[in-house]
Amino acid sequence: MTVTLVPLPYAQDGLAPYISAETLKIHHGAHHKTYVDKVVAAVAGTDLENASVEEIVKAAKEQGKKPLFNSSAQTWNHGFYWFSLSLEKSAPSAELAAAIDAAFGSYDALLDKLKAEAVDHFASGWAWLVDDGGTLKVISTHDADTAWLSGVNPLLTIDVWEHAYYIDVKNKRPEYVSNVLGNLLNWDFASENFKRGTPWVYPA
Ligand SMILES: [Fe+2]
């Protein structure tokens, strides 16, 4: 299969006013698209030409191909990020809610931990809610690094690269993170990921 740009699961203004149509146009149509284009160009004519995004990420990591790792991991991370967000109100499933209470004490405590992880993460990267063998954890990864490579099951992510929020709120990352945490987390998606128990797969 050829790696493609996964369509946004909502309209370009579908996360407004918290994330603007202009941000999504550039973030999805330029940043994410560029990562996809770089992957397609890099694997053309190689034994990875028909590989999945996950196979390319793993091969690039194992073979020390940093540019291919960066573009393929960023392709995966952005696809996962679009599905992590939704303007439609949702709530964790009963099973996921119980796991949140067990790990963090309460839903609000989880949001506090996610906010701290996302806001305090130095420079570019990703904040994640993950399932680590039955225990939920909040972690962050740098640059293009992706959570599932360390063996955990990602449930949600927040992009904390500046390109995710600079158009909307300039340098105020805390404002962007608060907007996401308070209005955009897709708990239906997180609950599906938790129930399945294995990492989400980038759409073919
Ligand atoms: Fe991004």
PDB file of C-alpha atoms and ligand atoms in Angstrom:
ATOM      1  CA  MET A   1       0.000   0.000   0.000  1.00  0.00           C
ATOM      2  CA  THR A   2       1.043   3.585  -0.437  1.00  0.00           C
ATOM      3  CA  VAL A   3       1.111   5.756   2.653  1.00  0.00           C
ATOM      4  CA  THR A   4      -1.511   8.479   2.279  1.00  0.00           C
ATOM      5  CA  LEU A   5      -2.636  11.584   4.116  1.00  0.00           C
ATOM      6  CA  VAL A   6      -5.482  10.420   6.343  1.00  0.00           C
ATOM      7  CA  PRO A   7      -8.465  12.777   5.899  1.00  0.00           C
ATOM      8  CA  LEU A   8      -9.543  14.824   8.897  1.00  0.00           C
ATOM      9  CA  PRO A   9     -12.454  13.068  10.625  1.00  0.00           C
ATOM     10  CA  TYR A  10     -14.308  16.443  10.724  1.00  0.00           C
ATOM     11  CA  ALA A  11     -14.560  19.600   8.666  1.00  0.00           C
ATOM     12  CA  GLN A  12     -11.647  22.017   8.627  1.00  0.00           C
ATOM     13  CA  ASP A  13     -13.645  24.305  10.948  1.00  0.00           C
ATOM     14  CA  GLY A  14     -14.843  21.319  12.959  1.00  0.00           C
ATOM     15  CA  LEU A  15     -12.748  22.112  16.026  1.00  0.00           C
ATOM     16  CA  ALA A  16     -13.408  25.859  16.052  1.00  0.00           C
ATOM     17  CA  PRO A  17     -13.292  28.042  18.011  1.00  0.00           C
ATOM     18  CA  TYR A  18     -10.764  26.057  20.067  1.00  0.00           C
ATOM     19  CA  ILE A  19      -8.576  25.157  17.071  1.00  0.00           C
ATOM     20  CA  SER A  20      -9.231  27.331  14.033  1.00  0.00           C
ATOM     21  CA  ALA A  21      -9.829  26.289  10.433  1.00  0.00           C
ATOM     22  CA  GLU A  22      -6.654  28.154   9.487  1.00  0.00           C
ATOM     23  CA  THR A  23      -4.604  26.104  11.932  1.00  0.00           C
ATOM     24  CA  LEU A  24      -6.108  22.839  10.674  1.00  0.00           C
ATOM     25  CA  LYS A  25      -5.589  23.871   7.046  1.00  0.00           C
ATOM     26  CA  ILE A  26      -1.874  24.354   7.624  1.00  0.00           C
ATOM     27  CA  HIS A  27      -1.332  21.685  10.284  1.00  0.00           C
ATOM     28  CA  HIS A  28      -3.081  18.946   8.302  1.00  0.00           C
ATOM     29  CA  GLY A  29      -2.734  20.199   4.731  1.00  0.00           C
ATOM     30  CA  ALA A  30       0.877  21.354   4.975  1.00  0.00           C
ATOM     31  CA  HIS A  31       2.674  19.872   8.012  1.00  0.00           C
ATOM     32  CA  HIS A  32       1.085  16.415   8.053  1.00  0.00           C
ATOM     33  CA  LYS A  33       1.013  16.266   4.234  1.00  0.00           C
ATOM     34  CA  THR A  34       4.718  17.101   4.053  1.00  0.00           C
ATOM     35  CA  TYR A  35       5.562  14.232   6.414  1.00  0.00           C
ATOM     36  CA  VAL A  36       3.504  11.857   4.253  1.00  0.00           C
ATOM     37  CA  ASP A  37       5.106  13.129   1.044  1.00  0.00           C
ATOM     38  CA  LYS A  38       8.587  12.627   2.525  1.00  0.00           C
ATOM     39  CA  VAL A  39       7.751   9.039   3.520  1.00  0.00           C
ATOM     40  CA  VAL A  40       6.386   8.208   0.062  1.00  0.00           C
ATOM     41  CA  ALA A  41       9.462   9.701  -1.618  1.00  0.00           C
ATOM     42  CA  ALA A  42      11.894   7.950   0.729  1.00  0.00           C
ATOM     43  CA  VAL A  43      10.425   4.440   0.377  1.00  0.00           C
ATOM     44  CA  ALA A  44       9.784   4.587  -3.399  1.00  0.00           C
ATOM     45  CA  GLY A  45      11.691   1.802  -5.100  1.00  0.00           C
ATOM     46  CA  THR A  46      12.802   0.231  -1.788  1.00  0.00           C
ATOM     47  CA  ASP A  47      11.611  -2.894   0.007  1.00  0.00           C
ATOM     48  CA  LEU A  48       9.466  -0.610   2.182  1.00  0.00           C
ATOM     49  CA  GLU A  49       7.492   0.741  -0.777  1.00  0.00           C
ATOM     50  CA  ASN A  50       4.389  -1.262   0.130  1.00  0.00           C
ATOM     51  CA  ALA A  51       4.921  -1.345   3.895  1.00  0.00           C
ATOM     52  CA  SER A  52       2.504   0.054   6.461  1.00  0.00           C
ATOM     53  CA  VAL A  53       3.328   3.226   8.372  1.00  0.00           C
ATOM     54  CA  GLU A  54       4.009   1.113  11.472  1.00  0.00           C
ATOM     55  CA  GLU A  55       6.419  -1.157   9.562  1.00  0.00           C
ATOM     56  CA  ILE A  56       8.233   1.870   8.143  1.00  0.00           C
ATOM     57  CA  VAL A  57       8.550   3.491  11.589  1.00  0.00           C
ATOM     58  CA  LYS A  58      10.022   0.282  13.061  1.00  0.00           C
ATOM     59  CA  ALA A  59      12.373  -0.337  10.139  1.00  0.00           C
ATOM     60  CA  ALA A  60      13.616   3.247  10.136  1.00  0.00           C
ATOM     61  CA  LYS A  61      14.257   3.047  13.885  1.00  0.00           C
ATOM     62  CA  GLU A  62      16.112  -0.272  13.625  1.00  0.00           C
ATOM     63  CA  GLN A  63      18.168   0.871  10.655  1.00  0.00           C
ATOM     64  CA  GLY A  64      19.020   4.266  12.144  1.00  0.00           C
ATOM     65  CA  LYS A  65      17.373   6.146   9.276  1.00  0.00           C
ATOM     66  CA  LYS A  66      16.591   9.298  11.253  1.00  0.00           C
ATOM     67  CA  PRO A  67      14.922  11.383   8.503  1.00  0.00           C
ATOM     68  CA  LEU A  68      12.638   8.472   7.526  1.00  0.00           C
ATOM     69  CA  PHE A  69      11.911   7.760  11.182  1.00  0.00           C
ATOM     70  CA  ASN A  70      10.971  11.384  11.780  1.00  0.00           C
ATOM     71  CA  SER A  71       8.646  11.670   8.786  1.00  0.00           C
ATOM     72  CA  SER A  72       6.976   8.278   9.287  1.00  0.00           C
ATOM     73  CA  ALA A  73       6.537   8.651  13.064  1.00  0.00           C
ATOM     74  CA  GLN A  74       5.157  12.147  12.540  1.00  0.00           C
ATOM     75  CA  THR A  75       2.769  10.732   9.936  1.00  0.00           C
ATOM     76  CA  TRP A  76       1.477   8.245  12.528  1.00  0.00           C
ATOM     77  CA  ASN A  77       1.394  10.761  15.391  1.00  0.00           C
ATOM     78  CA  HIS A  78      -0.633  13.293  13.404  1.00  0.00           C
ATOM     79  CA  GLY A  79      -3.129  10.681  12.222  1.00  0.00           C
ATOM     80  CA  PHE A  80      -3.606   9.595  15.832  1.00  0.00           C
ATOM     81  CA  TYR A  81      -3.891  13.229  16.968  1.00  0.00           C
ATOM     82  CA  TRP A  82      -6.733  14.055  14.538  1.00  0.00           C
ATOM     83  CA  PHE A  83      -8.771  11.182  15.947  1.00  0.00           C
ATOM     84  CA  SER A  84      -7.884  12.160  19.518  1.00  0.00           C
ATOM     85  CA  LEU A  85      -9.856  15.382  19.040  1.00  0.00           C
ATOM     86  CA  SER A  86     -13.562  16.034  18.553  1.00  0.00           C
ATOM     87  CA  LEU A  87     -15.948  18.863  19.258  1.00  0.00           C
ATOM     88  CA  GLU A  88     -18.634  16.330  20.149  1.00  0.00           C
ATOM     89  CA  LYS A  89     -18.959  15.787  23.865  1.00  0.00           C
ATOM     90  CA  SER A  90     -17.898  12.334  25.002  1.00  0.00           C
ATOM     91  CA  ALA A  91     -16.960  10.554  28.188  1.00  0.00           C
ATOM     92  CA  PRO A  92     -14.696   7.616  29.035  1.00  0.00           C
ATOM     93  CA  SER A  93     -16.371   4.211  28.936  1.00  0.00           C
ATOM     94  CA  ALA A  94     -17.166   2.682  32.327  1.00  0.00           C
ATOM     95  CA  GLU A  95     -14.082   0.437  32.044  1.00  0.00           C
ATOM     96  CA  LEU A  96     -11.819   3.324  31.083  1.00  0.00           C
ATOM     97  CA  ALA A  97     -13.308   5.564  33.796  1.00  0.00           C
ATOM     98  CA  ALA A  98     -12.520   2.885  36.370  1.00  0.00           C
ATOM     99  CA  ALA A  99      -8.927   2.630  35.087  1.00  0.00           C
ATOM    100  CA  ILE A 100      -8.593   6.438  35.255  1.00  0.00           C
ATOM    101  CA  ASP A 101      -9.812   6.480  38.860  1.00  0.00           C
ATOM    102  CA  ALA A 102      -7.447   3.630  39.758  1.00  0.00           C
ATOM    103  CA  ALA A 103      -4.408   5.318  38.221  1.00  0.00           C
ATOM    104  CA  PHE A 104      -4.980   8.990  38.968  1.00  0.00           C
ATOM    105  CA  GLY A 105      -7.660   9.140  41.641  1.00  0.00           C
ATOM    106  CA  SER A 106     -10.169  11.047  39.536  1.00  0.00           C
ATOM    107  CA  TYR A 107     -10.895  12.353  36.053  1.00  0.00           C
ATOM    108  CA  ASP A 108      -9.957  15.887  37.106  1.00  0.00           C
ATOM    109  CA  ALA A 109      -6.660  14.644  38.512  1.00  0.00           C
ATOM    110  CA  LEU A 110      -5.918  13.024  35.152  1.00  0.00           C
ATOM    111  CA  LEU A 111      -6.610  16.319  33.369  1.00  0.00           C
ATOM    112  CA  ASP A 112      -4.283  18.132  35.780  1.00  0.00           C
ATOM    113  CA  LYS A 113      -1.534  15.593  35.072  1.00  0.00           C
ATOM    114  CA  LEU A 114      -2.059  15.786  31.302  1.00  0.00           C
ATOM    115  CA  LYS A 115      -1.966  19.572  31.442  1.00  0.00           C
ATOM    116  CA  ALA A 116       1.265  19.604  33.426  1.00  0.00           C
ATOM    117  CA  GLU A 117       2.889  17.063  31.094  1.00  0.00           C
ATOM    118  CA  ALA A 118       1.830  18.935  27.941  1.00  0.00           C
ATOM    119  CA  VAL A 119       2.644  22.433  29.195  1.00  0.00           C
ATOM    120  CA  ASP A 120       5.936  21.561  30.868  1.00  0.00           C
ATOM    121  CA  HIS A 121       7.271  19.377  28.051  1.00  0.00           C
ATOM    122  CA  PHE A 122      10.376  21.186  26.814  1.00  0.00           C
ATOM    123  CA  ALA A 123      10.317  22.188  23.137  1.00  0.00           C
ATOM    124  CA  SER A 124       8.572  20.063  20.526  1.00  0.00           C
ATOM    125  CA  GLY A 125       6.820  16.775  21.175  1.00  0.00           C
ATOM    126  CA  TRP A 126       3.698  14.966  22.241  1.00  0.00           C
ATOM    127  CA  ALA A 127       1.812  14.407  25.508  1.00  0.00           C
ATOM    128  CA  TRP A 128       0.044  11.050  25.795  1.00  0.00           C
ATOM    129  CA  LEU A 129      -2.404   9.083  27.865  1.00  0.00           C
ATOM    130  CA  VAL A 130      -1.284   5.477  27.514  1.00  0.00           C
ATOM    131  CA  ASP A 131      -2.188   2.034  28.807  1.00  0.00           C
ATOM    132  CA  ASP A 132       0.965   0.354  30.056  1.00  0.00           C
ATOM    133  CA  GLY A 133       0.001  -3.269  30.588  1.00  0.00           C
ATOM    134  CA  GLY A 134      -3.249  -2.425  32.361  1.00  0.00           C
ATOM    135  CA  THR A 135      -2.031   0.679  34.175  1.00  0.00           C
ATOM    136  CA  LEU A 136      -2.791   4.092  32.733  1.00  0.00           C
ATOM    137  CA  LYS A 137       0.050   6.594  32.563  1.00  0.00           C
ATOM    138  CA  VAL A 138       0.637  10.128  31.312  1.00  0.00           C
ATOM    139  CA  ILE A 139       3.873  10.479  29.397  1.00  0.00           C
ATOM    140  CA  SER A 140       5.473  12.731  26.796  1.00  0.00           C
ATOM    141  CA  THR A 141       7.801  12.061  23.885  1.00  0.00           C
ATOM    142  CA  HIS A 142      10.246  14.404  22.151  1.00  0.00           C
ATOM    143  CA  ASP A 143      10.095  15.580  18.567  1.00  0.00           C
ATOM    144  CA  ALA A 144       8.799  12.722  16.393  1.00  0.00           C
ATOM    145  CA  ASP A 145       9.101   9.959  18.990  1.00  0.00           C
ATOM    146  CA  THR A 146       5.924   7.949  19.258  1.00  0.00           C
ATOM    147  CA  ALA A 147       4.567   6.285  22.391  1.00  0.00           C
ATOM    148  CA  TRP A 148       3.716   2.842  20.975  1.00  0.00           C
ATOM    149  CA  LEU A 149       7.344   2.120  20.097  1.00  0.00           C
ATOM    150  CA  SER A 150       8.053   1.712  23.810  1.00  0.00           C
ATOM    151  CA  GLY A 151       5.423  -1.032  24.057  1.00  0.00           C
ATOM    152  CA  VAL A 152       2.530   0.928  25.533  1.00  0.00           C
ATOM    153  CA  ASN A 153      -0.928   1.354  24.021  1.00  0.00           C
ATOM    154  CA  PRO A 154      -1.665   5.041  23.265  1.00  0.00           C
ATOM    155  CA  LEU A 155      -5.202   6.156  24.154  1.00  0.00           C
ATOM    156  CA  LEU A 156      -4.996   9.908  23.375  1.00  0.00           C
ATOM    157  CA  THR A 157      -2.359  12.421  22.373  1.00  0.00           C
ATOM    158  CA  ILE A 158      -1.860  16.181  22.354  1.00  0.00           C
ATOM    159  CA  ASP A 159       0.516  17.731  19.823  1.00  0.00           C
ATOM    160  CA  VAL A 160       2.670  20.303  21.608  1.00  0.00           C
ATOM    161  CA  TRP A 161       4.719  21.391  18.623  1.00  0.00           C
ATOM    162  CA  GLU A 162       4.274  25.167  18.201  1.00  0.00           C
ATOM    163  CA  HIS A 163       2.692  24.651  14.778  1.00  0.00           C
ATOM    164  CA  ALA A 164      -0.307  23.134  16.611  1.00  0.00           C
ATOM    165  CA  TYR A 165      -1.223  26.406  18.323  1.00  0.00           C
ATOM    166  CA  TYR A 166       0.865  29.375  17.206  1.00  0.00           C
ATOM    167  CA  ILE A 167      -1.690  30.754  14.719  1.00  0.00           C
ATOM    168  CA  ASP A 168      -4.476  30.631  17.298  1.00  0.00           C
ATOM    169  CA  VAL A 169      -2.855  31.616  20.573  1.00  0.00           C
ATOM    170  CA  LYS A 170       0.696  32.591  19.584  1.00  0.00           C
ATOM    171  CA  ASN A 171       3.168  31.270  22.181  1.00  0.00           C
ATOM    172  CA  LYS A 172       0.576  30.541  24.872  1.00  0.00           C
ATOM    173  CA  ARG A 173       0.787  26.762  25.008  1.00  0.00           C
ATOM    174  CA  PRO A 174      -1.131  26.576  28.336  1.00  0.00           C
ATOM    175  CA  GLU A 175      -4.139  28.234  26.665  1.00  0.00           C
ATOM    176  CA  TYR A 176      -4.070  25.743  23.776  1.00  0.00           C
ATOM    177  CA  VAL A 177      -3.717  22.783  26.135  1.00  0.00           C
ATOM    178  CA  SER A 178      -6.590  24.024  28.309  1.00  0.00           C
ATOM    179  CA  ASN A 179      -8.775  24.417  25.208  1.00  0.00           C
ATOM    180  CA  VAL A 180      -8.023  20.843  24.157  1.00  0.00           C
ATOM    181  CA  LEU A 181      -8.479  19.337  27.621  1.00  0.00           C
ATOM    182  CA  GLY A 182     -11.680  21.211  28.318  1.00  0.00           C
ATOM    183  CA  ASN A 183     -13.402  20.862  24.965  1.00  0.00           C
ATOM    184  CA  LEU A 184     -11.819  18.529  22.437  1.00  0.00           C
ATOM    185  CA  LEU A 185     -10.713  15.208  23.909  1.00  0.00           C
ATOM    186  CA  ASN A 186     -12.376  12.337  22.037  1.00  0.00           C
ATOM    187  CA  TRP A 187     -13.170   9.867  24.802  1.00  0.00           C
ATOM    188  CA  ASP A 188     -15.002   7.578  22.389  1.00  0.00           C
ATOM    189  CA  PHE A 189     -11.709   7.129  20.523  1.00  0.00           C
ATOM    190  CA  ALA A 190      -9.776   6.643  23.770  1.00  0.00           C
ATOM    191  CA  SER A 191     -12.309   4.087  24.982  1.00  0.00           C
ATOM    192  CA  GLU A 192     -12.029   2.134  21.716  1.00  0.00           C
ATOM    193  CA  ASN A 193      -8.248   2.119  21.993  1.00  0.00           C
ATOM    194  CA  PHE A 194      -8.440   0.966  25.615  1.00  0.00           C
ATOM    195  CA  LYS A 195     -10.931  -1.796  24.845  1.00  0.00           C
ATOM    196  CA  ARG A 196      -8.942  -3.093  21.840  1.00  0.00           C
ATOM    197  CA  GLY A 197      -5.778  -3.244  23.942  1.00  0.00           C
ATOM    198  CA  THR A 198      -3.377  -2.942  21.023  1.00  0.00           C
ATOM    199  CA  PRO A 199      -2.086   0.245  19.389  1.00  0.00           C
ATOM    200  CA  TRP A 200      -4.243   2.058  16.826  1.00  0.00           C
ATOM    201  CA  VAL A 201      -3.237   1.420  13.230  1.00  0.00           C
ATOM    202  CA  TYR A 202      -2.739   4.263  10.753  1.00  0.00           C
ATOM    203  CA  PRO A 203      -5.482   3.954   8.076  1.00  0.00           C
ATOM    204  CA  ALA A 204      -4.316   2.333   4.844  1.00  0.00           C
TER     205      ALA A 204
HETATM  206 FE    FE B   1       1.887  18.740  14.494  1.00  0.00          FE
END
